[in-house]
Short mmCIF file of the C-alpha atoms (twelve columns), coordinates in Angstrom:
data_MODEL
# 
_entry.id   MODEL 
# 
loop_
_atom_site.group_PDB 
_atom_site.id 
_atom_site.type_symbol 
_atom_site.label_atom_id 
_atom_site.label_alt_id 
_atom_site.label_comp_id 
_atom_site.label_asym_id 
_atom_site.label_seq_id 
_atom_site.Cartn_x 
_atom_site.Cartn_y 
_atom_site.Cartn_z 
_atom_site.pdbx_PDB_model_num 
ATOM 1   C CA . MET A 1   -40.151 -19.994 21.061  1 
ATOM 2   C CA . LYS A 2   -40.042 -19.692 16.725  1 
ATOM 3   C CA . ASP A 3   -36.272 -19.055 15.572  1 
ATOM 4   C CA . ALA A 4   -37.660 -16.150 13.687  1 
ATOM 5   C CA . ALA A 5   -39.060 -14.286 17.277  1 
ATOM 6   C CA . LYS A 6   -34.730 -15.329 18.445  1 
ATOM 7   C CA . LEU A 7   -33.625 -13.768 15.218  1 
ATOM 8   C CA . PHE A 8   -36.078 -10.423 15.831  1 
ATOM 9   C CA . ALA A 9   -34.396 -11.129 19.720  1 
ATOM 10  C CA . TYR A 10  -30.716 -11.129 19.113  1 
ATOM 11  C CA . PHE A 11  -31.163 -7.765  16.709  1 
ATOM 12  C CA . PHE A 12  -32.931 -5.824  19.107  1 
ATOM 13  C CA . ALA A 13  -30.481 -7.412  21.673  1 
ATOM 14  C CA . VAL A 14  -27.581 -6.008  18.964  1 
ATOM 15  C CA . VAL A 15  -28.694 -2.794  19.261  1 
ATOM 16  C CA . LEU A 16  -29.678 -2.099  22.887  1 
ATOM 17  C CA . GLY A 17  -26.098 -2.821  23.883  1 
ATOM 18  C CA . GLY A 18  -24.343 -1.657  21.063  1 
ATOM 19  C CA . ALA A 19  -26.292 1.141   22.305  1 
ATOM 20  C CA . LEU A 20  -25.307 0.837   25.436  1 
ATOM 21  C CA . LEU A 21  -22.173 -0.080  25.739  1 
ATOM 22  C CA . ALA A 22  -21.377 2.408   23.078  1 
ATOM 23  C CA . PRO A 23  -21.187 5.967   24.702  1 
ATOM 24  C CA . PRO A 24  -18.424 4.193   27.915  1 
ATOM 25  C CA . LEU A 25  -16.364 3.393   24.621  1 
ATOM 26  C CA . PHE A 26  -16.636 6.486   23.565  1 
ATOM 27  C CA . TRP A 27  -15.685 8.382   26.496  1 
ATOM 28  C CA . SER A 28  -13.423 6.048   27.723  1 
ATOM 29  C CA . ALA A 29  -11.112 6.527   24.823  1 
ATOM 30  C CA . HIS A 30  -11.160 9.337   24.653  1 
ATOM 31  C CA . ARG A 31  -9.532  9.668   28.005  1 
ATOM 32  C CA . PHE A 32  -7.311  7.239   27.105  1 
ATOM 33  C CA . SER A 33  -6.193  9.170   23.769  1 
ATOM 34  C CA . VAL A 34  -5.776  11.938  21.748  1 
ATOM 35  C CA . PHE A 35  -5.688  9.889   17.978  1 
ATOM 36  C CA . PHE A 36  -9.242  9.023   19.543  1 
ATOM 37  C CA . ALA A 37  -10.898 13.275  18.970  1 
ATOM 38  C CA . LYS A 38  -10.928 12.745  15.735  1 
ATOM 39  C CA . TYR A 39  -13.872 10.199  15.473  1 
ATOM 40  C CA . ASP A 40  -17.271 10.780  15.803  1 
ATOM 41  C CA . PHE A 41  -20.124 8.854   18.580  1 
ATOM 42  C CA . GLU A 42  -21.665 7.166   14.915  1 
ATOM 43  C CA . SER A 43  -18.064 5.108   14.593  1 
ATOM 44  C CA . PHE A 44  -17.824 4.575   18.134  1 
ATOM 45  C CA . PHE A 45  -21.642 3.390   18.272  1 
ATOM 46  C CA . HIS A 46  -20.642 0.896   15.070  1 
ATOM 47  C CA . ARG A 47  -17.964 -0.632  16.722  1 
ATOM 48  C CA . ALA A 48  -20.184 -1.233  19.386  1 
ATOM 49  C CA . LEU A 49  -23.429 -2.652  17.458  1 
ATOM 50  C CA . LEU A 50  -20.718 -4.556  15.580  1 
ATOM 51  C CA . ILE A 51  -19.018 -6.215  19.789  1 
ATOM 52  C CA . CYS A 52  -22.849 -7.025  20.659  1 
ATOM 53  C CA . ALA A 53  -23.148 -9.330  17.374  1 
ATOM 54  C CA . LEU A 54  -20.426 -11.163 17.949  1 
ATOM 55  C CA . ALA A 55  -20.749 -11.277 21.526  1 
ATOM 56  C CA . PHE A 56  -24.158 -12.856 21.421  1 
ATOM 57  C CA . LEU A 57  -24.335 -14.298 18.117  1 
ATOM 58  C CA . TRP A 58  -22.722 -17.791 20.183  1 
ATOM 59  C CA . PRO A 59  -25.971 -17.585 22.623  1 
ATOM 60  C CA . PHE A 60  -28.416 -17.158 19.205  1 
ATOM 61  C CA . LEU A 61  -26.837 -20.012 17.832  1 
ATOM 62  C CA . ARG A 62  -27.025 -22.144 20.469  1 
ATOM 63  C CA . SER A 63  -31.002 -21.396 20.635  1 
ATOM 64  C CA . LEU A 64  -31.810 -22.140 17.199  1 
ATOM 65  C CA . ARG A 65  -29.999 -25.767 18.649  1 
ATOM 66  C CA . LEU A 66  -26.902 -25.315 15.925  1 
ATOM 67  C CA . HIS A 67  -23.624 -27.166 17.884  1 
ATOM 68  C CA . SER A 68  -21.287 -27.558 14.514  1 
ATOM 69  C CA . PHE A 69  -21.249 -26.691 11.001  1 
ATOM 70  C CA . ARG A 70  -22.719 -29.943 10.063  1 
ATOM 71  C CA . ASP A 71  -25.989 -29.210 12.176  1 
ATOM 72  C CA . LEU A 72  -27.129 -26.915 8.523   1 
ATOM 73  C CA . GLN A 73  -27.016 -30.438 6.488   1 
ATOM 74  C CA . LEU A 74  -25.713 -28.346 3.721   1 
ATOM 75  C CA . ASP A 75  -23.990 -30.163 0.647   1 
ATOM 76  C CA . LYS A 76  -20.734 -29.272 -0.698  1 
ATOM 77  C CA . ASN A 77  -22.361 -27.437 -4.589  1 
ATOM 78  C CA . ARG A 78  -20.876 -28.839 -7.466  1 
ATOM 79  C CA . HIS A 79  -21.050 -26.064 -9.424  1 
ATOM 80  C CA . ALA A 80  -19.450 -23.225 -7.443  1 
ATOM 81  C CA . TRP A 81  -16.069 -22.644 -10.159 1 
ATOM 82  C CA . ARG A 82  -20.001 -21.784 -12.249 1 
ATOM 83  C CA . ASP A 83  -21.989 -19.362 -9.717  1 
ATOM 84  C CA . VAL A 84  -17.934 -17.940 -9.477  1 
ATOM 85  C CA . VAL A 85  -17.738 -16.719 -12.439 1 
ATOM 86  C CA . ALA A 86  -21.731 -16.200 -12.575 1 
ATOM 87  C CA . GLY A 87  -20.644 -13.837 -9.432  1 
ATOM 88  C CA . ILE A 88  -18.065 -11.883 -11.044 1 
ATOM 89  C CA . LEU A 89  -20.206 -11.400 -13.966 1 
ATOM 90  C CA . LEU A 90  -22.975 -10.682 -12.339 1 
ATOM 91  C CA . ALA A 91  -21.594 -7.948  -10.664 1 
ATOM 92  C CA . GLY A 92  -18.503 -6.985  -12.689 1 
ATOM 93  C CA . ILE A 93  -21.023 -5.746  -15.487 1 
ATOM 94  C CA . PRO A 94  -23.602 -3.737  -14.040 1 
ATOM 95  C CA . LEU A 95  -20.264 -1.558  -13.006 1 
ATOM 96  C CA . LEU A 96  -18.616 -1.319  -15.789 1 
ATOM 97  C CA . VAL A 97  -21.661 0.016   -17.672 1 
ATOM 98  C CA . GLY A 98  -21.788 1.984   -14.854 1 
ATOM 99  C CA . ALA A 99  -19.274 3.235   -15.100 1 
ATOM 100 C CA . VAL A 100 -19.187 3.736   -18.619 1 
ATOM 101 C CA . ALA A 101 -22.250 5.658   -18.698 1 
ATOM 102 C CA . LEU A 102 -21.332 8.830   -16.210 1 
ATOM 103 C CA . ILE A 103 -17.591 8.882   -18.178 1 
ATOM 104 C CA . ALA A 104 -18.846 8.841   -21.038 1 
ATOM 105 C CA . THR A 105 -21.758 11.715  -19.884 1 
ATOM 106 C CA . ARG A 106 -18.987 13.425  -17.922 1 
ATOM 107 C CA . ILE A 107 -20.299 13.078  -15.299 1 
ATOM 108 C CA . PHE A 108 -17.865 11.375  -13.182 1 
ATOM 109 C CA . LEU A 109 -14.068 12.327  -15.177 1 
ATOM 110 C CA . LEU A 110 -11.234 11.291  -14.784 1 
ATOM 111 C CA . LYS A 111 -7.665  12.464  -13.285 1 
ATOM 112 C CA . ASN A 112 -5.237  11.417  -16.366 1 
ATOM 113 C CA . ALA A 113 -6.044  10.808  -19.938 1 
ATOM 114 C CA . VAL A 114 -5.930  7.492   -21.199 1 
ATOM 115 C CA . PRO A 115 -3.693  6.783   -23.632 1 
# 
């Protein structure tokens, strides 16, 4: 089986497993404690997806013949600091420009005035 088909099978197994695990998880949590009554089914479905994604990750990686981190054949990034700074700038500058634009156009208002 090709790797793309294995990836599709992994995604399918995660969604199907999450769909099968979520209802019993939801029902048992509501029986167990009143604390969980404030959470809707969607929250339990998301948790079930995460549980299944972690549970099926090990067999998926084994099917790709990845037994250790060395099997990925990754080299050390010689420009790690440059890449970190570039990532922060590429994420931070548009965020800052967007925030200033939203505040300047009064779409968002600050709760307290900036001195």
